[in-house]
mmCIF file of C-alpha atoms in Angstrom:
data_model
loop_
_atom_site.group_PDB
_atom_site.id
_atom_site.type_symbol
_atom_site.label_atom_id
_atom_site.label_comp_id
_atom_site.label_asym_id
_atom_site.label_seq_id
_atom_site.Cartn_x
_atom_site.Cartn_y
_atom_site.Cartn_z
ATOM 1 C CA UNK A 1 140.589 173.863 104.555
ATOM 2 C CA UNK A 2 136.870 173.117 105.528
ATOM 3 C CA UNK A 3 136.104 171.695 101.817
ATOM 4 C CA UNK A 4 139.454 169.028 103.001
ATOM 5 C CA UNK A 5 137.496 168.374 106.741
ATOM 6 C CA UNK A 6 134.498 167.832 104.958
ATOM 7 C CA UNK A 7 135.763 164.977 102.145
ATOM 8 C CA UNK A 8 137.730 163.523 105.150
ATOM 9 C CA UNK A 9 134.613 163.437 107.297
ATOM 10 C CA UNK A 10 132.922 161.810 104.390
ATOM 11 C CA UNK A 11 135.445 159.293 103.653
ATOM 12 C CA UNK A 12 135.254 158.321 107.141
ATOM 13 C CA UNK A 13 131.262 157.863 107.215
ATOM 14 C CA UNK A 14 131.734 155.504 103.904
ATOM 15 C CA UNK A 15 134.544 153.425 105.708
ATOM 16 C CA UNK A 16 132.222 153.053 108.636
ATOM 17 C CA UNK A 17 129.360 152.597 106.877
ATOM 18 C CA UNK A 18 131.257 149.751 104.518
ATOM 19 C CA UNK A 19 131.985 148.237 108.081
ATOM 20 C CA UNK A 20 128.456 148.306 109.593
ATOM 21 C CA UNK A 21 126.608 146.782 105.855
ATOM 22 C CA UNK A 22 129.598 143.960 106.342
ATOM 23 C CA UNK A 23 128.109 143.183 109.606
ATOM 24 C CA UNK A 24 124.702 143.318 108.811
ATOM 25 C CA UNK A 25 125.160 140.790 105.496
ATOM 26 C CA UNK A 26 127.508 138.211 107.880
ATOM 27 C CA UNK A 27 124.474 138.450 110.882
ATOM 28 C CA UNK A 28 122.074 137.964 107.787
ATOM 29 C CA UNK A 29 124.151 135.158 106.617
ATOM 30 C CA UNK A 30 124.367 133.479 110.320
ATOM 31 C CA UNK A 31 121.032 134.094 111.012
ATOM 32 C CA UNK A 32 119.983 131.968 107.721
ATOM 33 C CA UNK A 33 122.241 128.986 108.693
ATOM 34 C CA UNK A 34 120.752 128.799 111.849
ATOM 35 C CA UNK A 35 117.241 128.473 110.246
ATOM 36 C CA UNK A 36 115.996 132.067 110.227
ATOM 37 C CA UNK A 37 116.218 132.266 114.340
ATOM 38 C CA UNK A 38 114.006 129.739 114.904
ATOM 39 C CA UNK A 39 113.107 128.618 118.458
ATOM 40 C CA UNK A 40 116.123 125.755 119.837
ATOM 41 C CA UNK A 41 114.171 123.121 119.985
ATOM 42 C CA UNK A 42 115.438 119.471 120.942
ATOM 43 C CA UNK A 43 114.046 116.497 119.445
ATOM 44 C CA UNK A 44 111.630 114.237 122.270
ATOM 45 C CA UNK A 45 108.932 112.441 121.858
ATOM 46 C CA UNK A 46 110.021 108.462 121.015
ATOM 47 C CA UNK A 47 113.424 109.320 120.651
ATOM 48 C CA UNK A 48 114.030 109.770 124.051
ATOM 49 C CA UNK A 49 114.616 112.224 126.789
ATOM 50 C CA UNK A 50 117.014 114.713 126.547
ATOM 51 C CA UNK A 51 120.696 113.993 127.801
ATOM 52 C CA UNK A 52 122.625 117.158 129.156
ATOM 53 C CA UNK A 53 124.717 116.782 126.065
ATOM 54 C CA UNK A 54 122.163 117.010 123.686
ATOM 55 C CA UNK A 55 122.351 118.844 120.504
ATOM 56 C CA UNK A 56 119.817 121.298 119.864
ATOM 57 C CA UNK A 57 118.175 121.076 116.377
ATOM 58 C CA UNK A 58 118.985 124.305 115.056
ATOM 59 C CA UNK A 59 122.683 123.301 116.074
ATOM 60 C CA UNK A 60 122.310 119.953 114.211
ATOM 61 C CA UNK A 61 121.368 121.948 111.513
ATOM 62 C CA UNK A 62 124.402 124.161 111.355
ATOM 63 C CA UNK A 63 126.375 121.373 111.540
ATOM 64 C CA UNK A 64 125.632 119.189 108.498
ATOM 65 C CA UNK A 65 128.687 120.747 106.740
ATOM 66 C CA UNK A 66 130.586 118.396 109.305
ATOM 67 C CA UNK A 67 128.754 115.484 108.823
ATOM 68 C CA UNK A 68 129.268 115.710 105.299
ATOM 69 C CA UNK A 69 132.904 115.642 105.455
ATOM 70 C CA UNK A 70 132.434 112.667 107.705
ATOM 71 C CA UNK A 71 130.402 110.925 104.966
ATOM 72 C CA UNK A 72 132.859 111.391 102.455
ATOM 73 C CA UNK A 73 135.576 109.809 104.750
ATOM 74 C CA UNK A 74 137.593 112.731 106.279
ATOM 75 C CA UNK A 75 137.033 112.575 109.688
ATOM 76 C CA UNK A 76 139.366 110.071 112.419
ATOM 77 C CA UNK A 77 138.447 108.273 114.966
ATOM 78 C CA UNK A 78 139.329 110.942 117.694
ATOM 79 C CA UNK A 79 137.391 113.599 116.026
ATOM 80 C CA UNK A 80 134.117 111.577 115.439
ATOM 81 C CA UNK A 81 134.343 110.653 119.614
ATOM 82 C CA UNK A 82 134.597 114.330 119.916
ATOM 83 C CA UNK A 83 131.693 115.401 118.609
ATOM 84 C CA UNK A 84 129.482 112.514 119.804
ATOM 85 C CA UNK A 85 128.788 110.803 116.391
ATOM 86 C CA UNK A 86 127.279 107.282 115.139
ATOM 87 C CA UNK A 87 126.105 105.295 112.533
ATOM 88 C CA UNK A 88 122.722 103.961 113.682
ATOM 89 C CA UNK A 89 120.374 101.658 111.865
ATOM 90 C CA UNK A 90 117.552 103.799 110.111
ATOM 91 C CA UNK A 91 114.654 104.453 112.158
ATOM 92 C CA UNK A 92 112.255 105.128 108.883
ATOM 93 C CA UNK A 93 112.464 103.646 105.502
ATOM 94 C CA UNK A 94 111.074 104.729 102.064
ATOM 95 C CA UNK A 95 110.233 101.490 100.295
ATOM 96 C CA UNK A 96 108.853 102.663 96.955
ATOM 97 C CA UNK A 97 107.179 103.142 94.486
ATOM 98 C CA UNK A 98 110.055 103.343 92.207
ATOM 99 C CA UNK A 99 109.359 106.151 89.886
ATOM 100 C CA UNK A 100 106.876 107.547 92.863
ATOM 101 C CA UNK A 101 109.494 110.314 93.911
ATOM 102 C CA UNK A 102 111.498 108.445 96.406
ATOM 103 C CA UNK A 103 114.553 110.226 95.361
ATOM 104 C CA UNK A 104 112.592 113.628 95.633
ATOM 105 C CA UNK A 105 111.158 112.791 99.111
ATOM 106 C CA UNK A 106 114.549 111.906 100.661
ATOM 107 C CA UNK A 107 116.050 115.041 99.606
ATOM 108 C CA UNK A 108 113.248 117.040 101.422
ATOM 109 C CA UNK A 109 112.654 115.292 104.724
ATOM 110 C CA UNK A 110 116.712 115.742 104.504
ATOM 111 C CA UNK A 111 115.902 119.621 105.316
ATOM 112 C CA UNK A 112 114.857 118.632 108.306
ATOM 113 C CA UNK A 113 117.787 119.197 110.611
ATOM 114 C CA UNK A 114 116.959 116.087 112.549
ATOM 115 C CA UNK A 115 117.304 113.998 109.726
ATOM 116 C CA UNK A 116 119.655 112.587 108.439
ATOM 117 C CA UNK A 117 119.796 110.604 104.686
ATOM 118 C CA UNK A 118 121.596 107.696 103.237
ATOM 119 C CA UNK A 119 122.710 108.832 100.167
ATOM 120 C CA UNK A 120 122.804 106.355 98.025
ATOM 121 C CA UNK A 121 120.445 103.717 97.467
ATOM 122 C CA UNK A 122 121.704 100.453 99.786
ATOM 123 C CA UNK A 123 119.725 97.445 98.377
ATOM 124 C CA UNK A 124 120.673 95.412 101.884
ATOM 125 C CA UNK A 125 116.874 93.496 102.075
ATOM 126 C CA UNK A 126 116.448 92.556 97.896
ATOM 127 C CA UNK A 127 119.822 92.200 97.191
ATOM 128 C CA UNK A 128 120.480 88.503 98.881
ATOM 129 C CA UNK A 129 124.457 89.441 98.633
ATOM 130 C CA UNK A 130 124.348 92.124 100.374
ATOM 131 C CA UNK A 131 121.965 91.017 103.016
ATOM 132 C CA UNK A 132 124.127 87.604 103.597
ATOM 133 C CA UNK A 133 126.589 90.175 104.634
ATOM 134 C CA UNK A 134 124.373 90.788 107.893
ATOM 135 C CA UNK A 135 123.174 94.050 109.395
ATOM 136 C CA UNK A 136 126.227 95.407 111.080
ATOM 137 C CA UNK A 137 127.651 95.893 107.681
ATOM 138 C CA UNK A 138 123.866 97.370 106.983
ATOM 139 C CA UNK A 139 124.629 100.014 109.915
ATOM 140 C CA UNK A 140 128.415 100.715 108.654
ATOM 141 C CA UNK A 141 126.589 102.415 105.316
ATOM 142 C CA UNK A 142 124.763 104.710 106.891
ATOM 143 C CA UNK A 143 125.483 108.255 107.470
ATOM 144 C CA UNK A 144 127.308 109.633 110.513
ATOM 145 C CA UNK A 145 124.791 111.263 112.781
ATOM 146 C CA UNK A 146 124.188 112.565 116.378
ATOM 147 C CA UNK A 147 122.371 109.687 118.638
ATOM 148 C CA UNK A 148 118.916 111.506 118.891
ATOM 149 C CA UNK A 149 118.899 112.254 115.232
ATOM 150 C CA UNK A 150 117.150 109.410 113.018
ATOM 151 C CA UNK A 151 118.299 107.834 110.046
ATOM 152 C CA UNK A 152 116.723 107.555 106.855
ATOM 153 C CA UNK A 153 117.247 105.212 103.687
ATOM 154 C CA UNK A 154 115.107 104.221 100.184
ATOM 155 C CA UNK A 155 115.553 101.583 98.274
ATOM 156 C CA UNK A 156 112.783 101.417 96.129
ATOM 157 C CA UNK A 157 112.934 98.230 94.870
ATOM 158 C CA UNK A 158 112.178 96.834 98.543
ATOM 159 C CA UNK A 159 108.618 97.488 98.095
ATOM 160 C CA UNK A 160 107.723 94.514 95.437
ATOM 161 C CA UNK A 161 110.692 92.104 96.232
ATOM 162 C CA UNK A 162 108.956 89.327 98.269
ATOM 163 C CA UNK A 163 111.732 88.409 100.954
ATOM 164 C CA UNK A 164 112.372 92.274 101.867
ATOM 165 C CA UNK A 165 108.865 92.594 104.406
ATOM 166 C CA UNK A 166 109.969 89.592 106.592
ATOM 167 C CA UNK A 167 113.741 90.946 106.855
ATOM 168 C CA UNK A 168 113.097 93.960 107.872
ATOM 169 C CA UNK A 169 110.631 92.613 110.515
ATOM 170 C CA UNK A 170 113.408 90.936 111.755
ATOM 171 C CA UNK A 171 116.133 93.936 112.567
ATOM 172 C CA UNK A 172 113.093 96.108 113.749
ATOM 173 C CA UNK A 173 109.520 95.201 113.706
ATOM 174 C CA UNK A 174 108.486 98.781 114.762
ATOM 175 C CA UNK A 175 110.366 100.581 111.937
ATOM 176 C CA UNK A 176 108.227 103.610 110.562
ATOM 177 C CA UNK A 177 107.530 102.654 106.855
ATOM 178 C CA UNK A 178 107.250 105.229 104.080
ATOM 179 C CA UNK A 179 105.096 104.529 100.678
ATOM 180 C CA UNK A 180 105.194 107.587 98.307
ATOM 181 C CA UNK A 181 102.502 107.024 94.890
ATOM 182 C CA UNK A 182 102.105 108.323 91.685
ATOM 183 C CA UNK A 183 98.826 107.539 89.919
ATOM 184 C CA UNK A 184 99.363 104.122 88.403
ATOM 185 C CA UNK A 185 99.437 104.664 84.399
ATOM 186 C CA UNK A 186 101.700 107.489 85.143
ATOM 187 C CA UNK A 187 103.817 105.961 87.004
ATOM 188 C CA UNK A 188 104.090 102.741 84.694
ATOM 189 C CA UNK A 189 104.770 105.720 81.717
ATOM 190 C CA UNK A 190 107.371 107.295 83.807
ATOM 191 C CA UNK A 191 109.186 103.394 84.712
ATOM 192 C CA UNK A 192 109.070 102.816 80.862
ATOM 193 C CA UNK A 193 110.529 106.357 80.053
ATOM 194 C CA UNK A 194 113.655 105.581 82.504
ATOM 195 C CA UNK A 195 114.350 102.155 80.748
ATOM 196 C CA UNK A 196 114.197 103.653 77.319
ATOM 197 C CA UNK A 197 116.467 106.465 78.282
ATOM 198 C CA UNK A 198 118.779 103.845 79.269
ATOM 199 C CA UNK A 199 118.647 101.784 76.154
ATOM 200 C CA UNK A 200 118.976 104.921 74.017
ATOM 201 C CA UNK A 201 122.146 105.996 75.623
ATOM 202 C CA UNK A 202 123.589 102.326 74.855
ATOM 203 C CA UNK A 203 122.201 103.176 71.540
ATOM 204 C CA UNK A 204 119.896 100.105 71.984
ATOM 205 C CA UNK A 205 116.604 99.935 70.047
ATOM 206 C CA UNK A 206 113.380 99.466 72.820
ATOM 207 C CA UNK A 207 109.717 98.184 72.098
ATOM 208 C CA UNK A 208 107.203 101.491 72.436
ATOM 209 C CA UNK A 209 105.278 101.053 75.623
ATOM 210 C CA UNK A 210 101.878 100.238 74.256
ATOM 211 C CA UNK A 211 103.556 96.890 72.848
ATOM 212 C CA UNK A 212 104.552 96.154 76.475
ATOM 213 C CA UNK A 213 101.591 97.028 78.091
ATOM 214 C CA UNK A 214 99.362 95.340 76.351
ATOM 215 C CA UNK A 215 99.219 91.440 75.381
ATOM 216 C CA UNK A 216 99.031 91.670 71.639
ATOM 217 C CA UNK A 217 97.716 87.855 71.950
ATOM 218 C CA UNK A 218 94.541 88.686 73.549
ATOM 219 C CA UNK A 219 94.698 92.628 73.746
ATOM 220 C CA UNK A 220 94.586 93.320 77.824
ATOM 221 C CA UNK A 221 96.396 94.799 79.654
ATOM 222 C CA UNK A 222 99.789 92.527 80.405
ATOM 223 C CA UNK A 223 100.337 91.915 84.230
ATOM 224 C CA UNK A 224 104.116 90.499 83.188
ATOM 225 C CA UNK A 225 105.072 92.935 82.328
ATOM 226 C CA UNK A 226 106.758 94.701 85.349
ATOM 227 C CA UNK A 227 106.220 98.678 84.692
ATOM 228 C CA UNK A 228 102.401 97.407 85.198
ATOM 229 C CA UNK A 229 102.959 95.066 88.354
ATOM 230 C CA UNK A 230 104.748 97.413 90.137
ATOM 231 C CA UNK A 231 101.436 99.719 89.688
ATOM 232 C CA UNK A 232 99.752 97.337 91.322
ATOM 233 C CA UNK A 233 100.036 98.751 94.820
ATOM 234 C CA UNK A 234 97.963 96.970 97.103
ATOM 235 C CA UNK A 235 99.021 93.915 95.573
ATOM 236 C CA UNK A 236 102.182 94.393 96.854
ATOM 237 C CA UNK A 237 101.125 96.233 100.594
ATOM 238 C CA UNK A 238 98.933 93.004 101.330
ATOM 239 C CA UNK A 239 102.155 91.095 101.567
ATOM 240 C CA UNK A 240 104.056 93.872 104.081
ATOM 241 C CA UNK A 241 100.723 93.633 106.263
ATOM 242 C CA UNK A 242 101.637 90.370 106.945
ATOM 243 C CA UNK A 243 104.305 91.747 109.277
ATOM 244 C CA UNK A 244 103.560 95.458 109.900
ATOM 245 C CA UNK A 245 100.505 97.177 111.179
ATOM 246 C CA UNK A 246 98.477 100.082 108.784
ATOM 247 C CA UNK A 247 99.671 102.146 111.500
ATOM 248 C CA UNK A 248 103.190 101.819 110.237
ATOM 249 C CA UNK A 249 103.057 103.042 107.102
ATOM 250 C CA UNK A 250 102.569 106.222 105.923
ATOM 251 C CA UNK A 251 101.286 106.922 101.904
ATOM 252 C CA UNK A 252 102.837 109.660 100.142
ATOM 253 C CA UNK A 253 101.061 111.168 97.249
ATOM 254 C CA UNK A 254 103.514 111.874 94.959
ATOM 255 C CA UNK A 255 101.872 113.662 92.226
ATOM 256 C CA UNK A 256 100.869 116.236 95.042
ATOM 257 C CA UNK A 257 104.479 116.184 96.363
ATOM 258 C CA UNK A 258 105.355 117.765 92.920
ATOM 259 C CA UNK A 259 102.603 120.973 92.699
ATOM 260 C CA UNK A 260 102.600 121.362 96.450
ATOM 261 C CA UNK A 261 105.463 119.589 98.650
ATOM 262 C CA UNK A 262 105.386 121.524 101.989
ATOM 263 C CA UNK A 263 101.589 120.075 102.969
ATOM 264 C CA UNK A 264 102.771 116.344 102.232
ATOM 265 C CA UNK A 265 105.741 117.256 103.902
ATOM 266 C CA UNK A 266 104.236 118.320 106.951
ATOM 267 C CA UNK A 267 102.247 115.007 107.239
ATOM 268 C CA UNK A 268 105.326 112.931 107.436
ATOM 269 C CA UNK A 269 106.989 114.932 109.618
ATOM 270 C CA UNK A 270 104.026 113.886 112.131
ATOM 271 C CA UNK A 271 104.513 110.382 111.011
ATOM 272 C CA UNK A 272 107.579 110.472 112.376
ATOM 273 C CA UNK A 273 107.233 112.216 115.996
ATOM 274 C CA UNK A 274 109.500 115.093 114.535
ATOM 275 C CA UNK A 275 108.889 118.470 115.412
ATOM 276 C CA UNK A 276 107.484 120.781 112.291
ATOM 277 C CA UNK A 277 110.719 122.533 110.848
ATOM 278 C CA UNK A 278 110.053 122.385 107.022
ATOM 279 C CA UNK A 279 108.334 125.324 105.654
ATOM 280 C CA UNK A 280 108.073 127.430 102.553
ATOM 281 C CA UNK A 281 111.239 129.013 103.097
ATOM 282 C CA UNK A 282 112.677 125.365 102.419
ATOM 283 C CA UNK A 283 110.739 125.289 99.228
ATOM 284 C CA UNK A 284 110.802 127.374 96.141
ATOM 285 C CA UNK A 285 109.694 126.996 92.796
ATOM 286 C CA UNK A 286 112.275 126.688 89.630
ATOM 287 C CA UNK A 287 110.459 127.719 86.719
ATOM 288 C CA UNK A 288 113.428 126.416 84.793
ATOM 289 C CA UNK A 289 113.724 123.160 85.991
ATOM 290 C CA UNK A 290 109.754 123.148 86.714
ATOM 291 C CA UNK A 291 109.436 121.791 89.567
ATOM 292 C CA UNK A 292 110.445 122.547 93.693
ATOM 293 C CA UNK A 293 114.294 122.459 94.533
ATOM 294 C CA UNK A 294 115.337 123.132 97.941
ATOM 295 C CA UNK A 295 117.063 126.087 100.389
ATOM 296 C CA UNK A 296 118.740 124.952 103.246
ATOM 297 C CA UNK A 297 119.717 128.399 104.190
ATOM 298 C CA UNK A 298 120.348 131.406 102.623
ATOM 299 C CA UNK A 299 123.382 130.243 101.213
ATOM 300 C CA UNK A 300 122.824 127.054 99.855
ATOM 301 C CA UNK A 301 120.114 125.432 97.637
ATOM 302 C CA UNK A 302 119.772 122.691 95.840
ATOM 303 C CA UNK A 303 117.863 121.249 92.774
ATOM 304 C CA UNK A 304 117.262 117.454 92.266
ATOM 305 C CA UNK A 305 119.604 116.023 89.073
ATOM 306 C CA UNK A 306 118.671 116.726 85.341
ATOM 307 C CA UNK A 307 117.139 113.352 84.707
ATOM 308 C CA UNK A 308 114.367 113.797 87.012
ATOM 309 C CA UNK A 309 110.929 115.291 85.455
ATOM 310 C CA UNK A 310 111.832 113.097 82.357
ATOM 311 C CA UNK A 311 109.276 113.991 79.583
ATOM 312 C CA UNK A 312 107.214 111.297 78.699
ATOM 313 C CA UNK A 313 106.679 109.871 75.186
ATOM 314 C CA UNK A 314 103.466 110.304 73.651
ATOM 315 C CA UNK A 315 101.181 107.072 74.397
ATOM 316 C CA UNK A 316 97.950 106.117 72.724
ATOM 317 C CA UNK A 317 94.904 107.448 74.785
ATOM 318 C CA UNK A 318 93.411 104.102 73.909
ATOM 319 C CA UNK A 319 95.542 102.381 75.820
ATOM 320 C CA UNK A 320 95.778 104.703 78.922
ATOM 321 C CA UNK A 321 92.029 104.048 78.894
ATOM 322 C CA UNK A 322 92.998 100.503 79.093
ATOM 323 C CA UNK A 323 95.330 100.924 81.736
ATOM 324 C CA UNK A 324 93.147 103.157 83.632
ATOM 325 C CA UNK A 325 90.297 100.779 83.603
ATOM 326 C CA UNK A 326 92.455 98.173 84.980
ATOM 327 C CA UNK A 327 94.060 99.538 87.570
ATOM 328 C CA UNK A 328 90.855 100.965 89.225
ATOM 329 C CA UNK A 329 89.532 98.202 90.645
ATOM 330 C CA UNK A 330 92.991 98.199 92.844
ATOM 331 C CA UNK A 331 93.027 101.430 93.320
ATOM 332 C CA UNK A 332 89.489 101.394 94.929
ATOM 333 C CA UNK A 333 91.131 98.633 97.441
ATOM 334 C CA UNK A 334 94.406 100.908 98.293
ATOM 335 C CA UNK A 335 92.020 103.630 99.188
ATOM 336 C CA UNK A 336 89.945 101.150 101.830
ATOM 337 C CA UNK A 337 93.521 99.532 102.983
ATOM 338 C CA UNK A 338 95.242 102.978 103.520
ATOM 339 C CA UNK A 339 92.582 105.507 104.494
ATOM 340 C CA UNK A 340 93.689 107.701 102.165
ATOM 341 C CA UNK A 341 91.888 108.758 98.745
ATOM 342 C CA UNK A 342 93.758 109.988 95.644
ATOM 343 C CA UNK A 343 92.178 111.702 92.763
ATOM 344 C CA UNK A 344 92.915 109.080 89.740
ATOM 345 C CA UNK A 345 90.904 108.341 87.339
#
C-alpha cells in the first residue's frame, strides 16, 4: 500500500513538474520576443513627441509578425485603421555602393524594432519610368509601419546615376543618406564576380576581369569600364554635395561590417536619432555560412541568401597593384571629404 502512495506521489511531482518546465520555456520564449526584457522605450528625438497612443518599441518589435502579413497583402482596410498603420516615405536611404553590403546593412538596421525595411529594391530615382510615375506611387511601395517608426529603402544603383541626387532633394532635402564601402579593388572584384555568375548560369562565355580592367591599348587601368567607375567614390559623392550637406551622409565601412557588424551598427543607429537596441545578442557568427546572420529573438534567426560572400576568382596581383595604385589618389580625397579613414592599401 505505501510502495502504491509513493509511485502515485511521484507521478504527481512529474505531472507538476512537466507543468512548471512548460511555463518556464513559454516565459523564456515571451521574454525573447520582447527583446530579452529590455527597458519600454519610445522613440523621440526628431521624430516627434510622444502621442498617448504611441507604441512602445519593444511592442513594435513584437509586432513585426503583423506587419509582415500586411506586406504580403493580407490585411483590409478596417484592420490596418485598427492598429494605426501607414505607408510613409522613407526617412533614410542606403544609396550604394553596389556590392558594398547594402543588402547586408538593410537586413541589420531591420533588427531594430523601430525600423522598418523596404524589401525589395524600388529603383523610383534611376529608373525614369518609375519616377514619371510620381512619389505617391513611391510611398504606396513601402512597407506598412506605425507613424513614429521610420522607413528605410536601398537602391544601390542611386548612388552613380546622375539625375537621382537632385530628385531626391526634391521629395526631402533633409533625408538622412547612407553610403556603405568596400575597399575599391575589392569591391570592383566582387561587381565582376556577380556579372560572371550571371553569364555562367545563361551558360554565356565572359571576358576574365583583368581584360576589363585594364586597357589592353595602352595598359592602365580602364575608367569605362563600370566595375572600376563605380569604385570611384568621391567621384560620385562630389555630385550628391551639390544638394546635401556632409552632415547628411553617413559612410559605412563595409569590410568592417563583415568581421565586426555590431560597432558599425551602433554608429548608424546614432546617425539616425534612434535609440541603441542592436547588440550582440542580434548578432552571431555562422561558421558555415562564414559570416554574421541575425536573431531577432529566440525563436527566429535569419541568414542573408546563398549568393552573398561569393568567392572571388583568382586575379593577377599585377593588376590589383594596378588597381590599387589608381584608386589611391581618390581614396586619399574620400578620407578628407568624409572624415572618416579606412585601412586600404
Amino acid at each position: 500500500m505505501l510502495f502504491k502512495q509513493q509511485a502515485l506521489l511521484r507521478q504527481k511531482l512529474f505531472v507538476l513538474g512537466s507543468l512548471a518546465i512548460g511555463s518556464l520555456l513559454y516565459l523564456v520564449a515571451r521574454v525573447g520576443s520582447l527583446d530579452r526584457l529590455q527597458p519600454l522605450c519610445p522613440i523621440d528625438g526628431r521624430f516627434g513627441p510622444r502621442s498617448q497612443d504611441e507604441i512602445p518599441l519593444r511592442a513594435l518589435q513584437f509586432k513585426r509578425g503583423l506587419l509582415h502579413e500586411f506586406r504580403k497583402g493580407n490585411a483590409t482596410k478596417e484592420q490596418i485603421r485598427l492598429h494605426n498603420l501607414v505607408q510613409q516615405l522613407p526617412k533614410a536611404i542606403i544609396i550604394g555602393v553596389r556590392k558594398g553590403g547594402t543588402r547586408a546593412l538593410l537586413e541589420m538596421l531591420n533588427l531594430h524594432p523601430a525600423v522598418v525595411k523596404a524589401s525589395q529594391e524600388i529603383h523610383f530615382f534611376d529608373n525614369d519610368e518609375n519616377y514619371a510615375k510620381g512619389t505617391e506611387w513611391y510611398r504606396k511601395k513601402m512597407p506598412f509601419s506605425y507613424p513614429h517608426q521610420i522607413t528605410i529603402e536601398k537602391s544601390p544603383a542611386y548612388f552613380i546615376t546622375e539625375e537621382v541626387p537632385e530628385r531626391i532633394y526634391k521629395m526631402n532635402s533633409s533625408i538622412k543618406l547612407l553610403i556603405i564601402v568596400r575597399e575599391p579593388t575589392t569591391r570592383a572584384i566582387s561587381d565582376y564576380t556577380q556579372v560572371l555568375e550571371g553569364k555562367e548560369r545563361k551558360n554565356k562565355t565572359y571576358y576574365k576581369f583583368e581584360k576589363l580592367a585594364i586597357d589592353p591599348n595602352t595598359c592602365e587601368v580602364n575608367t569605362k569600364y563600370k566595375a572600376v567607375r563605380t569604385s570611384i567614390y568621391t567621384k560620385h559623392l562630389e555630385r550628391w554635395l551639390k544638394y546635401f550637406p556632409i552632415e547628411q551622409f553617413h559612410i559605412v565601412d563595409g569590410d568592417r561590417l563583415i568581421t565586426e557588424p555590431l560597432p558599425e551598427l551602433q554608429l548608424v543607429e546614432k546617425f539616425l536619432n534612434l535609440p541603441p537596441r542592436i547588440s550582440q545578442y542580434n548578432l552571431y557568427f555562422n561558421a558555415t555560412r562564414g559570416f554574421y546572420c541575425l536573431r531577432f529573438n529566440i525563436v527566429f534567426n535569419k541568414c542573408l541568401a546563398g549568393s552573398k560572400g561569393r568567392i572571388h576568382p583568382e586575379v593577377d596581383t599585377s593588376v590589383i597593384t594596378k588597381l590599387r595604385k589608381f584608386f589611391h589618389p581618390f581614396n586619399q580625397k574620400f578620407y578628407q571629404i568624409t572624415g572618416r579613414t579606412f585601412n586600404w592599401p
